[in-house]
Structures are given as C-alpha cells and as structure tokens.
Coordinates of C-alpha atoms and ligand atoms in Angstrom, one line a residue:
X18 CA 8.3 22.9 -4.7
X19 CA 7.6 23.2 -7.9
X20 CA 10.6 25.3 -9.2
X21 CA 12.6 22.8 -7.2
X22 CA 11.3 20.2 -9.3
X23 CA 12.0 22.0 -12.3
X24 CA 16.0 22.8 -11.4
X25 CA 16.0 19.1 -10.7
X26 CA 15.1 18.0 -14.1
X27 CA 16.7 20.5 -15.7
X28 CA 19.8 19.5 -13.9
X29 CA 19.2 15.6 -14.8
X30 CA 18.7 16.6 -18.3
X31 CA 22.0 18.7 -18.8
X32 CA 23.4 15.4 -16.6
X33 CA 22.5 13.0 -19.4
X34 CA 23.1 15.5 -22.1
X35 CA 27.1 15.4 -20.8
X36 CA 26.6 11.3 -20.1
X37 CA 26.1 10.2 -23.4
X38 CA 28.4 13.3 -25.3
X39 CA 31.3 11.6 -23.1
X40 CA 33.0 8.3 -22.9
X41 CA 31.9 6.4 -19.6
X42 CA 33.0 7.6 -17.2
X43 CA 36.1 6.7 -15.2
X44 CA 35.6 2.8 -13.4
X45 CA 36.0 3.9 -9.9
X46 CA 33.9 6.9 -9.9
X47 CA 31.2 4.7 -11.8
X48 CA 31.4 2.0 -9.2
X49 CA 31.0 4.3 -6.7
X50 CA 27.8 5.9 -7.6
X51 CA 26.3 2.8 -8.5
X52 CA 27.5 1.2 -4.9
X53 CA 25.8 4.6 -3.3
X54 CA 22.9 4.8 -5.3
X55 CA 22.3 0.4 -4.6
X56 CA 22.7 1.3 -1.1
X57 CA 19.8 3.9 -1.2
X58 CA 17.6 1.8 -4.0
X59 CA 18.4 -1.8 -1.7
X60 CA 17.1 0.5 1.7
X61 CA 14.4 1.9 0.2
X62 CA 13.2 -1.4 -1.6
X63 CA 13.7 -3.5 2.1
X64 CA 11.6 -1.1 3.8
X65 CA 9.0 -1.5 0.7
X66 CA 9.5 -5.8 0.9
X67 CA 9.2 -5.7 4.5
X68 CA 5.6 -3.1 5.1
X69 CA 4.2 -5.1 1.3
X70 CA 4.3 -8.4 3.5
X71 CA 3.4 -7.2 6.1
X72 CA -0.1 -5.6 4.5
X73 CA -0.2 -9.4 2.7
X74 CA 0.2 -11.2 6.3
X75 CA -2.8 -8.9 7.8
X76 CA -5.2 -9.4 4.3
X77 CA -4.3 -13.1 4.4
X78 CA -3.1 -14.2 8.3
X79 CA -1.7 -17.6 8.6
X80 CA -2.6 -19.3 12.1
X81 CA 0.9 -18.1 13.7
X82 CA 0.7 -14.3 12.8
X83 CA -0.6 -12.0 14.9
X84 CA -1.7 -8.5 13.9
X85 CA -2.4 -5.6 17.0
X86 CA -5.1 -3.7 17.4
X87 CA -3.0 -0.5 18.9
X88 CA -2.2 1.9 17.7
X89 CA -5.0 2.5 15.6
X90 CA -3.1 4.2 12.7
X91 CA -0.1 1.3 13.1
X92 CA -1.2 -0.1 9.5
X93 CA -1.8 4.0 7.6
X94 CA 1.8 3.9 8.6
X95 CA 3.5 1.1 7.8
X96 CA 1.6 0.9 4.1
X97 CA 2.3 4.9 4.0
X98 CA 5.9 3.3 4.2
X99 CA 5.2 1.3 1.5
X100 CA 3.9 3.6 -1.3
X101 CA 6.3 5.9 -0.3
X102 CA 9.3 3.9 -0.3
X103 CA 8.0 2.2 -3.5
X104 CA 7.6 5.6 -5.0
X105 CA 10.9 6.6 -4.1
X106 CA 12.3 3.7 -6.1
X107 CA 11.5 5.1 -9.4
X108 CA 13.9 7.8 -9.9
X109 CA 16.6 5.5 -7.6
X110 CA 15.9 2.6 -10.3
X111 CA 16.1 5.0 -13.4
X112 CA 19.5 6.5 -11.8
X113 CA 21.1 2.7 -11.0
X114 CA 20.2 1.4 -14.5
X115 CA 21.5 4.7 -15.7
X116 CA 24.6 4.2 -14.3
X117 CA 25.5 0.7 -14.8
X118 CA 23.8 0.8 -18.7
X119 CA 27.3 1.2 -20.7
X120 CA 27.7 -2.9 -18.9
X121 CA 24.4 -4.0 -19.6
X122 CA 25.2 -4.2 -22.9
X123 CA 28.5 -5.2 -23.1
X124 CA 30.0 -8.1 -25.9
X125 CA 30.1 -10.7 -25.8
X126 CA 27.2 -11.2 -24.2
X127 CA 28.3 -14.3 -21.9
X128 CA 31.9 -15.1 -20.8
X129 CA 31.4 -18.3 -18.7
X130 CA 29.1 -20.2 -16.4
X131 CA 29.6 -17.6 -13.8
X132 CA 29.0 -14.6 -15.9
X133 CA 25.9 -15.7 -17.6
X134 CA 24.3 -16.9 -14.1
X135 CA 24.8 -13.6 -12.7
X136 CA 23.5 -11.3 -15.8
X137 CA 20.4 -13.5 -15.5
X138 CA 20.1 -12.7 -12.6
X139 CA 20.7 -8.9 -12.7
X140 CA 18.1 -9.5 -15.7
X141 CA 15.6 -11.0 -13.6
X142 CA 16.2 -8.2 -10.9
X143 CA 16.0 -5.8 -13.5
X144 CA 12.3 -6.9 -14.9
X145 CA 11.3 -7.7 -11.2
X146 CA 11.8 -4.6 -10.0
X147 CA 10.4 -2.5 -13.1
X148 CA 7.4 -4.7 -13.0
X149 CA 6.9 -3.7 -8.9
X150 CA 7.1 -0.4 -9.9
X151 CA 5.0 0.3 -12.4
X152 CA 2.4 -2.2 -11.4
X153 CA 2.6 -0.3 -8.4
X154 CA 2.3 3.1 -9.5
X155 CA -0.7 1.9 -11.9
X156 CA -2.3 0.6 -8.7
X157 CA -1.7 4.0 -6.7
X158 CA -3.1 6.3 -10.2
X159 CA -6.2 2.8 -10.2
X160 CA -5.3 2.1 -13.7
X161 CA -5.8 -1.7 -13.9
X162 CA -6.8 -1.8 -17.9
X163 CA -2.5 -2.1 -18.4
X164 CA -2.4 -5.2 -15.8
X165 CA -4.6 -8.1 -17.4
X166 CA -3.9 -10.0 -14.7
X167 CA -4.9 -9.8 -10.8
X168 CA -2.5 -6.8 -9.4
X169 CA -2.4 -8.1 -5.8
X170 CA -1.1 -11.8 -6.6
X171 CA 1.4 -10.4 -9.5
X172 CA 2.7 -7.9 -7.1
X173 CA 3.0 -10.1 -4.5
X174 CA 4.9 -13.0 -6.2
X175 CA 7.3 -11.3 -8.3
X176 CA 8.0 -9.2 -5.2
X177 CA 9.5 -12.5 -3.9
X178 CA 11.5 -12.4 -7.4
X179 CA 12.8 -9.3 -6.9
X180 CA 14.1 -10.0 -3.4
X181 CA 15.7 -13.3 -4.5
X182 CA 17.1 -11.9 -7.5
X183 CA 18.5 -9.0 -4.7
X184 CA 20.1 -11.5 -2.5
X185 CA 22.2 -13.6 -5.1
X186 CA 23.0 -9.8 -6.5
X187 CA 24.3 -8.3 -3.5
X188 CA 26.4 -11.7 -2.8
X189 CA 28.1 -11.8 -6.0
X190 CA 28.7 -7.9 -5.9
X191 CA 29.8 -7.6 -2.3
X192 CA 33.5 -7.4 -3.2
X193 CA 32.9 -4.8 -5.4
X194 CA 30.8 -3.1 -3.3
X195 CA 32.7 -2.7 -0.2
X196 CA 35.7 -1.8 -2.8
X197 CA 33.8 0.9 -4.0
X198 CA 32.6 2.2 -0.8
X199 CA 35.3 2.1 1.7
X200 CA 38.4 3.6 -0.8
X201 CA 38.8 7.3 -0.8
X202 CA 36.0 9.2 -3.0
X203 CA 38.3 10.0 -6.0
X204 CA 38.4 14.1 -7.7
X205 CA 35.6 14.8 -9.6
X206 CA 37.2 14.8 -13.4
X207 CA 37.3 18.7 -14.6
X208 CA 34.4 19.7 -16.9
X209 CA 31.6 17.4 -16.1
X210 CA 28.5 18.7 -16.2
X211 CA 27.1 17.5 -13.0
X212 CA 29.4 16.1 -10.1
X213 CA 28.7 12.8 -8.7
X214 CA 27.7 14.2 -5.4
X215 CA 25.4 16.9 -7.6
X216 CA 23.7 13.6 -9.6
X217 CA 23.1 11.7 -6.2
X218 CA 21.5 15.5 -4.5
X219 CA 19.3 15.0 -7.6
X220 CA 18.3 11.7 -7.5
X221 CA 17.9 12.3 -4.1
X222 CA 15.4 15.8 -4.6
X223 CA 13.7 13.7 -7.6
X224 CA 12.8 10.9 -5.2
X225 CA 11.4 13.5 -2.7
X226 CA 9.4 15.5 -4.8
X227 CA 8.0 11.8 -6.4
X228 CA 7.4 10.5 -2.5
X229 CA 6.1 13.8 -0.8
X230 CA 3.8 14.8 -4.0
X231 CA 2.0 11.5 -3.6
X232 CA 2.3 10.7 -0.1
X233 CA 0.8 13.7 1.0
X234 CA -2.5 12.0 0.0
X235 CA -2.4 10.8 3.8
X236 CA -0.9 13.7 5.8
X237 CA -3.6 16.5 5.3
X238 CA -1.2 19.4 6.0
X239 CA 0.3 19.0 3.0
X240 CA -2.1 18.5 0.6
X241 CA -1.7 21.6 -1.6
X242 CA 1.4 19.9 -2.7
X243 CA -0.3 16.4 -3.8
X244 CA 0.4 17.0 -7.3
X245 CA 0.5 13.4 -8.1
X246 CA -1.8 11.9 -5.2
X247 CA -5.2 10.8 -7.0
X248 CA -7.0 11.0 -4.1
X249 CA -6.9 13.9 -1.1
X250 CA -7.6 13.0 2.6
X251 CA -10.7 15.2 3.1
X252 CA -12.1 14.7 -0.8
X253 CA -15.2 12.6 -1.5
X254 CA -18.7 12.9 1.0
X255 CA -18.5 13.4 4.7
X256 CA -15.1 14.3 3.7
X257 CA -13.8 11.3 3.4
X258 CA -12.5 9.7 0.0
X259 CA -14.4 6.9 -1.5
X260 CA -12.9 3.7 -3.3
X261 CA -15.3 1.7 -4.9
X262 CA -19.1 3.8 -4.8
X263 CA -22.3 2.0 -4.3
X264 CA -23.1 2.6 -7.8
X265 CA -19.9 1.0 -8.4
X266 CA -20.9 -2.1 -6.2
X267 CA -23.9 -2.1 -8.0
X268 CA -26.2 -1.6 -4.7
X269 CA -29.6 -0.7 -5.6
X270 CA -31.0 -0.1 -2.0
X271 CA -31.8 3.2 -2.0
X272 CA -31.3 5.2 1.2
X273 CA -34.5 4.9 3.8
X274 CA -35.6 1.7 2.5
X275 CA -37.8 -0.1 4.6
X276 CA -36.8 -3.9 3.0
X277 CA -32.9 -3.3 4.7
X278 CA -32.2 -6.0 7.4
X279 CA -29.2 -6.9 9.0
X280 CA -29.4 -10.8 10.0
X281 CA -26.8 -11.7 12.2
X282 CA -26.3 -15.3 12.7
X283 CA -25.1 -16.6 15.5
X284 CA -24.1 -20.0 18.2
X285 CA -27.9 -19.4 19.9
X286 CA -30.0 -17.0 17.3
X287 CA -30.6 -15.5 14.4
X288 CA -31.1 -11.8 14.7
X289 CA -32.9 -9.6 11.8
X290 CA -32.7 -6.3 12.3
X291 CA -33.6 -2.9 10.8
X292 CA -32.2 0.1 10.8
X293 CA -33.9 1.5 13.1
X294 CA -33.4 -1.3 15.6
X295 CA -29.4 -0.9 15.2
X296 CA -30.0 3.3 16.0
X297 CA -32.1 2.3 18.9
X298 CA -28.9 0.1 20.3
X299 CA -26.6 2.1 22.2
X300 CA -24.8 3.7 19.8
X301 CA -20.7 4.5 20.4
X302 CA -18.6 7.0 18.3
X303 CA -14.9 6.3 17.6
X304 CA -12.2 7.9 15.6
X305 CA -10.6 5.7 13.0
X306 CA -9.0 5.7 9.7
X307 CA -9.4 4.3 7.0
X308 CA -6.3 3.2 5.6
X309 CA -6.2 1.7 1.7
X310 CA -3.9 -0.3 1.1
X311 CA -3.2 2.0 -2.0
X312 CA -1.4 4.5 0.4
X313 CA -4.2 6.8 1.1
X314 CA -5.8 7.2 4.6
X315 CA -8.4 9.6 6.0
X316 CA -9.4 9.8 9.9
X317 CA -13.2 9.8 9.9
X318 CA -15.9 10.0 13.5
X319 CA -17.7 6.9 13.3
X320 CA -21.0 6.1 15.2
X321 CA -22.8 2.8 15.4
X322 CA -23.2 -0.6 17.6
X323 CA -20.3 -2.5 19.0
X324 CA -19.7 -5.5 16.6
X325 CA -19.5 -7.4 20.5
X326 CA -22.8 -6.6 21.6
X327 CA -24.2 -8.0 18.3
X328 CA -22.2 -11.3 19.4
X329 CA -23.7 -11.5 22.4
X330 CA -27.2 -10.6 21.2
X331 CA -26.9 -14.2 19.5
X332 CA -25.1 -16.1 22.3
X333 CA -22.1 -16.2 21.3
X334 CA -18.8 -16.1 23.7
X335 CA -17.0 -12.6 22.5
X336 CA -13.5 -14.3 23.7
X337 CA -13.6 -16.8 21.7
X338 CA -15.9 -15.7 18.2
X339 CA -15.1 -14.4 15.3
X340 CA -16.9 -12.8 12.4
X341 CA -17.9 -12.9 9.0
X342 CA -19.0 -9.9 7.5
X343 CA -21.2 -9.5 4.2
X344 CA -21.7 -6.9 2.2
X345 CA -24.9 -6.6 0.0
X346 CA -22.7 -6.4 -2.7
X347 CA -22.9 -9.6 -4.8
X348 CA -19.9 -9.8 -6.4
X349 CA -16.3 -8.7 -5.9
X350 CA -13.1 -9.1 -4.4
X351 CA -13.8 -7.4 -1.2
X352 CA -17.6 -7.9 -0.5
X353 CA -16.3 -9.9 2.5
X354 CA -14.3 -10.0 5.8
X355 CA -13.1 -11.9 8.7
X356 CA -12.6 -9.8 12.4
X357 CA -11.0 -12.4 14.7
X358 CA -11.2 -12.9 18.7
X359 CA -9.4 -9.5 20.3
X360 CA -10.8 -7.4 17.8
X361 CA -14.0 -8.7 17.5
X362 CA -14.4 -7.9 21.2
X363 CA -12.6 -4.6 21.0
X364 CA -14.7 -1.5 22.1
X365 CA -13.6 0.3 18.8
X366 CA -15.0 -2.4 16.6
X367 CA -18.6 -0.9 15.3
X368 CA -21.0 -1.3 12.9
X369 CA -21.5 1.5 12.1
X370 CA -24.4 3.7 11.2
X371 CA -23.2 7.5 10.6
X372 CA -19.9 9.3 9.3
X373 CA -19.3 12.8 11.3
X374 CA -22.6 12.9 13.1
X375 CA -25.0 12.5 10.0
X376 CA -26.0 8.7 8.4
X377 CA -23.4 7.4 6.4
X378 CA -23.3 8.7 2.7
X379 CA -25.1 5.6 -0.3
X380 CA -20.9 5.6 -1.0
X381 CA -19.4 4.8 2.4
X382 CA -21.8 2.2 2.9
X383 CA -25.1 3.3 4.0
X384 CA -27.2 2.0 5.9
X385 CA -23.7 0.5 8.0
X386 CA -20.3 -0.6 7.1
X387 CA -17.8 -2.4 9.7
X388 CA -14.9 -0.1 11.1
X389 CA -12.5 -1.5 13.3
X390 CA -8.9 -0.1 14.0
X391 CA -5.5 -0.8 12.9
X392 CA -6.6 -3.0 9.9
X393 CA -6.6 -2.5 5.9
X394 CA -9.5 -0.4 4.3
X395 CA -10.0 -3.2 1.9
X396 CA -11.7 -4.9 5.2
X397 CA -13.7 -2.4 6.5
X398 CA -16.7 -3.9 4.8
X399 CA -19.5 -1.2 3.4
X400 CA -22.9 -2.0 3.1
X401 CA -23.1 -4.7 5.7
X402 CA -26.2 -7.2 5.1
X403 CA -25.0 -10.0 6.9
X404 CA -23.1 -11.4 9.8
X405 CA -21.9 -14.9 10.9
X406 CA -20.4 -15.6 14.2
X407 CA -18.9 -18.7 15.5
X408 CA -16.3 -19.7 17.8
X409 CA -12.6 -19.1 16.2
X410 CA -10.6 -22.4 16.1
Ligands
LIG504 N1 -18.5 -4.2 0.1 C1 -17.4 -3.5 -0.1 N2 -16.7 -2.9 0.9 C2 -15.6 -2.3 0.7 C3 -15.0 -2.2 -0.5 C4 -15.6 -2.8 -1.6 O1 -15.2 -2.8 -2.8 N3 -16.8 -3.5 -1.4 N4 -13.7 -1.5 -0.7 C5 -12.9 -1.5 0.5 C6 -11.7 -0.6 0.3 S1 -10.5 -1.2 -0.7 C7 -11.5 0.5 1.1 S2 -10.1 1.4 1.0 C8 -12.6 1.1 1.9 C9 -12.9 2.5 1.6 O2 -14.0 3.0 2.3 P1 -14.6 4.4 1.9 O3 -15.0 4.2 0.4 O4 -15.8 4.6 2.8 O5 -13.6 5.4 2.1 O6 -13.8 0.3 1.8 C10 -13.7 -1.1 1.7 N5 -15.0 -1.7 1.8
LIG505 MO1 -8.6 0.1 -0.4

C-alpha cells in the first residue's frame, strides 16, 4: 500500500515536472482528460450531494420524509459513501483544476456577457467545491479551530452552491463535453512523461489510497491500513470509539452515584427512576452501530430497557408517541434528541444500561444512553437524564 502510494506520487510529481517544462498540451488531448476526469469528479461529488442530504433529511426531517428503521447499518453506509466519495474528491479536484489551469487564467479576463457569466460561475464552483472539501476533511481529522463558523450549516449551504454552480457548468460545457468524449482518443504525443491514460491510473490510485486509508475507519478488516482514519472501529473503552467524553460534556456524576434519576414524563405519569430500578426492568441486548456522521462506525452489544416499555410505564400510546431525549449534559449541540412513532416502538430501541456485557463506560454515557438502529450517532443520546413522551402530531 504504501510503496503504491509512493510510485503514485512519484509518478504525479515527474507528471507535473513535464507539465509545466512543456507548452500545454495539445486542445483535444486536454479536453479529453478534463471531460474524463469531470465525469469521475461530477459521479463522485453526486454520490457525495446525494448521501450529505440525505444524513441532513434524517438530523433535521421535514413532516414528508420518512427515514427506515431496517437495515440497521442502512445510514454507516450511506454516510460511509459520503466521506468516502468526498475524500475521493480531493485528488480528482486537484487533477481537474490541474488540467484546465493554463484557461483559468487566460487574458483578457472577460470577452462578453456570456464569458464572464460562465467564469463566475466556474469561479463559484471552484471555491464551493474547495470549501466542501477541506471543511470536510477538517471535520473528518475534528479540527474546527480553521472553521469560525458552524461546520454543519456551512457545509450544508454551500453544498447547494456547489451543485448549482455544477448544473449551469455542465449545461454550458455539454457541447464540449460530448465532443471530447465521443471522438477517437487521439496518439499520445512522443516524449511525455506520463500518458494521459498513465495521469488518469494515477488520479485514480491517489483517490484510492485517500478513500481506503480513511474509510477503513469503519470496516475493521482493514484497519492496519487507516493511515489517515483519526479514529479505529475497536479504539476507545469497551472497544468502541468515543466522540465527545463525559469530561468533555462536562458530567460530573460520578459512576455509582446514588443522586442519578431518570424522570420520564409522560400523557398519565411521571416516572423517577434509579439505576437500579432500570436493571431490575427486563433488560434486552441488541447489536447496533454507531454510525457518526463523521464517517466512522463501530458495531457495539447493547443491553438495557426498551425505550416502549418506558412509554407505556407512563400511559402513553407507543403507536402514536414520540420522544424527547435529554442528556445531563447542559449545554451543546447534541445534548438532545427526538425518536418518532415506528422507532420509538421498535424492539431495538433501548436505553441502555451496559456496552458488551459490563455497565457502560463514564464516556459512552453511563449510567444509560439511547441506541436505536439505522439513525446518526449524533442522536444516540449519552447520559440520558430525562425523557418526554407525547403523542406525535
Ligand atoms: N449528550 C451527548 N450525547 C451524544 C453526543 C454528545 O455530544 N452529547 N455526541 C453524539 C455523537 S456525535 C456520537 S457519534 C455518539 C458517539 O457515541 P460514543 O461516544 O459512545 O461512541 O454519541 C452521540 N451522543
Ligand atoms: Mo458523531
């Protein structure tokens, strides 16, 4: 893998040495590798538009979207698709800009209406799509100090730039692109360094070695080779990673404290409950993931209560309630969560109690956290204090 990686960049490097000790190169051979390479860099950003809103649809559901509960990894692999496709768009991006740079810059800078609507657009496509990239790959390495602004939201919204900028892109370049693509590949020019075919195998190896040496973070096989992953599937206690630890989340109850209660607040009654009283419920174990929405995932054996026998406990119609979950945390983005109507009532939905057969480590949410299936870590709530159900509208 690793002497791969090295050939790859060594190849790249005498690539760019030859690029800019020649003229450009010849127009058809140029718009052909920039067609191919827009083909893989447009499939490859689609995929990552298409699994990023989907993850925003199932963080922040409007009334008509609906969200399974089966298969209970669906979500560790469509945001697995994400950050990998994402990732894979680095090296495509670097190559595309590479080869259309010698008309980035050409003179005079606008010709005509036309022209200088479409090179702001290719500029705004060009800064959407860096800015999703490395925002993105700060958010993967959790390197926020770079982003002063909320990563999720900026992400999100220029994501929708990026797209639009795409579309108009693609429509003015069609002709071009179809040109490009459907005439016969033309000879390779004697004495290049690299061959087109040789650049695109490059691009191609650089944007595995990028995908597989971070991806691997969720496929435990082949974690030797997660150079780049910063966190390994069966790292952190219980063998599970941890994202945000309870020192983190500044909780101060310390583990066998007597003062814990779960109150659970429901249609009929208000339930206050120790810890003991939830172990001496009957208690269910389930396999799930957890699945961040940062591209990692780890399968962990989860025991606890059903979150529907809590419901019931406080008279509430399972069918038709849904649930707000509390953390003891006070503050923070995610010390919250909603679990609507079929999940609420699905038998996988716990709160649970222990990780792997032992009580659930201070930093996965001791004394219980919520796990339900097929849903984003960021709402698979640690350190549970309180629950609110009422009928879903
Ligand atoms: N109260 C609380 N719960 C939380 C979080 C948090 O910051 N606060 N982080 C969430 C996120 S983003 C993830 S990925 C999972 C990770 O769970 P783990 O640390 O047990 O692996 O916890 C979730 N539950
Ligand atoms: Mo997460």
């Amino acid at each position: 893998m690793v002497r791969h990686a090295c050939r790859g960049l060594t190849r790249i490097a005498a690539f760019l040495r030859s690029a800019v000790s020649r003229p450009p190169v010849a127009t058809t051979r140029s718009a052909r590798l920039t067609s191919l390479l827009g083909v893989a860099l447009g499939t490859a950003f689609l995929v990552c538009f298409l699994t990023g809103l989907l993850s925003h649809l199932i963080q922040h559901p409007p009334a008509w979207f609906w969200w399974p509960s089966r298969p209970v990894g669906l979500y560790r692999l469509t945001q697995g698709m994400h950050v990998a496709t994402g990732l894979a768009c680095v090296p495509l991006l670097g190559a595309k800009l590479w080869s259309v740079h010698p008309r980035l810059f050409v003179w005079p800078p606008v010709r005509s209406v036309v022209h200088a609507t479409e090179r702001a657009t290719v500029a705004l496509l060009v800064a959407a799509a860096l800015f999703q990239v490395v925002s993105g790959v700060f958010n993967v390495a959790r390197w926020y100090q770079p982003m002063p602004f909320f990563f999720t939201a900026g992400h999100y919204w220029s994501a929708w730039l990026a797209i639009g900028a795409l579309l108009i892109h693609l429509g003015v370049q069609l002709p071009v692109i179809r040109e490009a693509l459907t005439s016969a590949a033309p000879e390779v020019a004697a004495g290049t360094a690299l061959s087109r075919r040789g650049f695109l195998g490059t691009v191609a190896a650089a944007a595995g070695v990028v995908t597989v040496a971070t991806e691997v973070q969720t496929a435990a096989p082949l974690a030797p080779v997660s150079l780049l992953a910063p966190r390994r599937p069966r790292s952190g206690p219980q063998r599970v990673p941890v994202n945000r630890t309870a020192a983190a989340a500044g909780i101060t109850i310390a583990r066998g404290h007597e003062a814990y209660r779960l109150i659970v607040t429901g249609p009929a009654r208000t339930l206050s409950l120790r810890l003991a009283d939830l172990e001496a419920m009957a208690q269910h174990t389930v396999e799930l993931p957890i699945s961040c929405v940062e591209g990692w995932s780890s399968t962990g054996l989860w025991t606890g209560v059903r979150l529907q026998v809590l419901a019931e406990l406080t008279g509430a119609d399972p069918r038709r309630a849904e649930a707000h979950v509390e953390s003891l945390q006070a503050h923070g983005r995610y010390r919250a969560s909603m679990v609507a109507p079929p999940r609420l009532r699905d038998p996988l939905t716990l709160i649970a109690v222990r990780l792997g057969g032992e009580p659930l480590h201070p930093d996965h949410g001791w004394p219980a956290r919520l796990i339900a299936p097929n849903r984003p870590g960021v709402l698979q709530t640690k350190w549970v204090g309180a629950i609110t159900i009422r009928a879903a509208s």
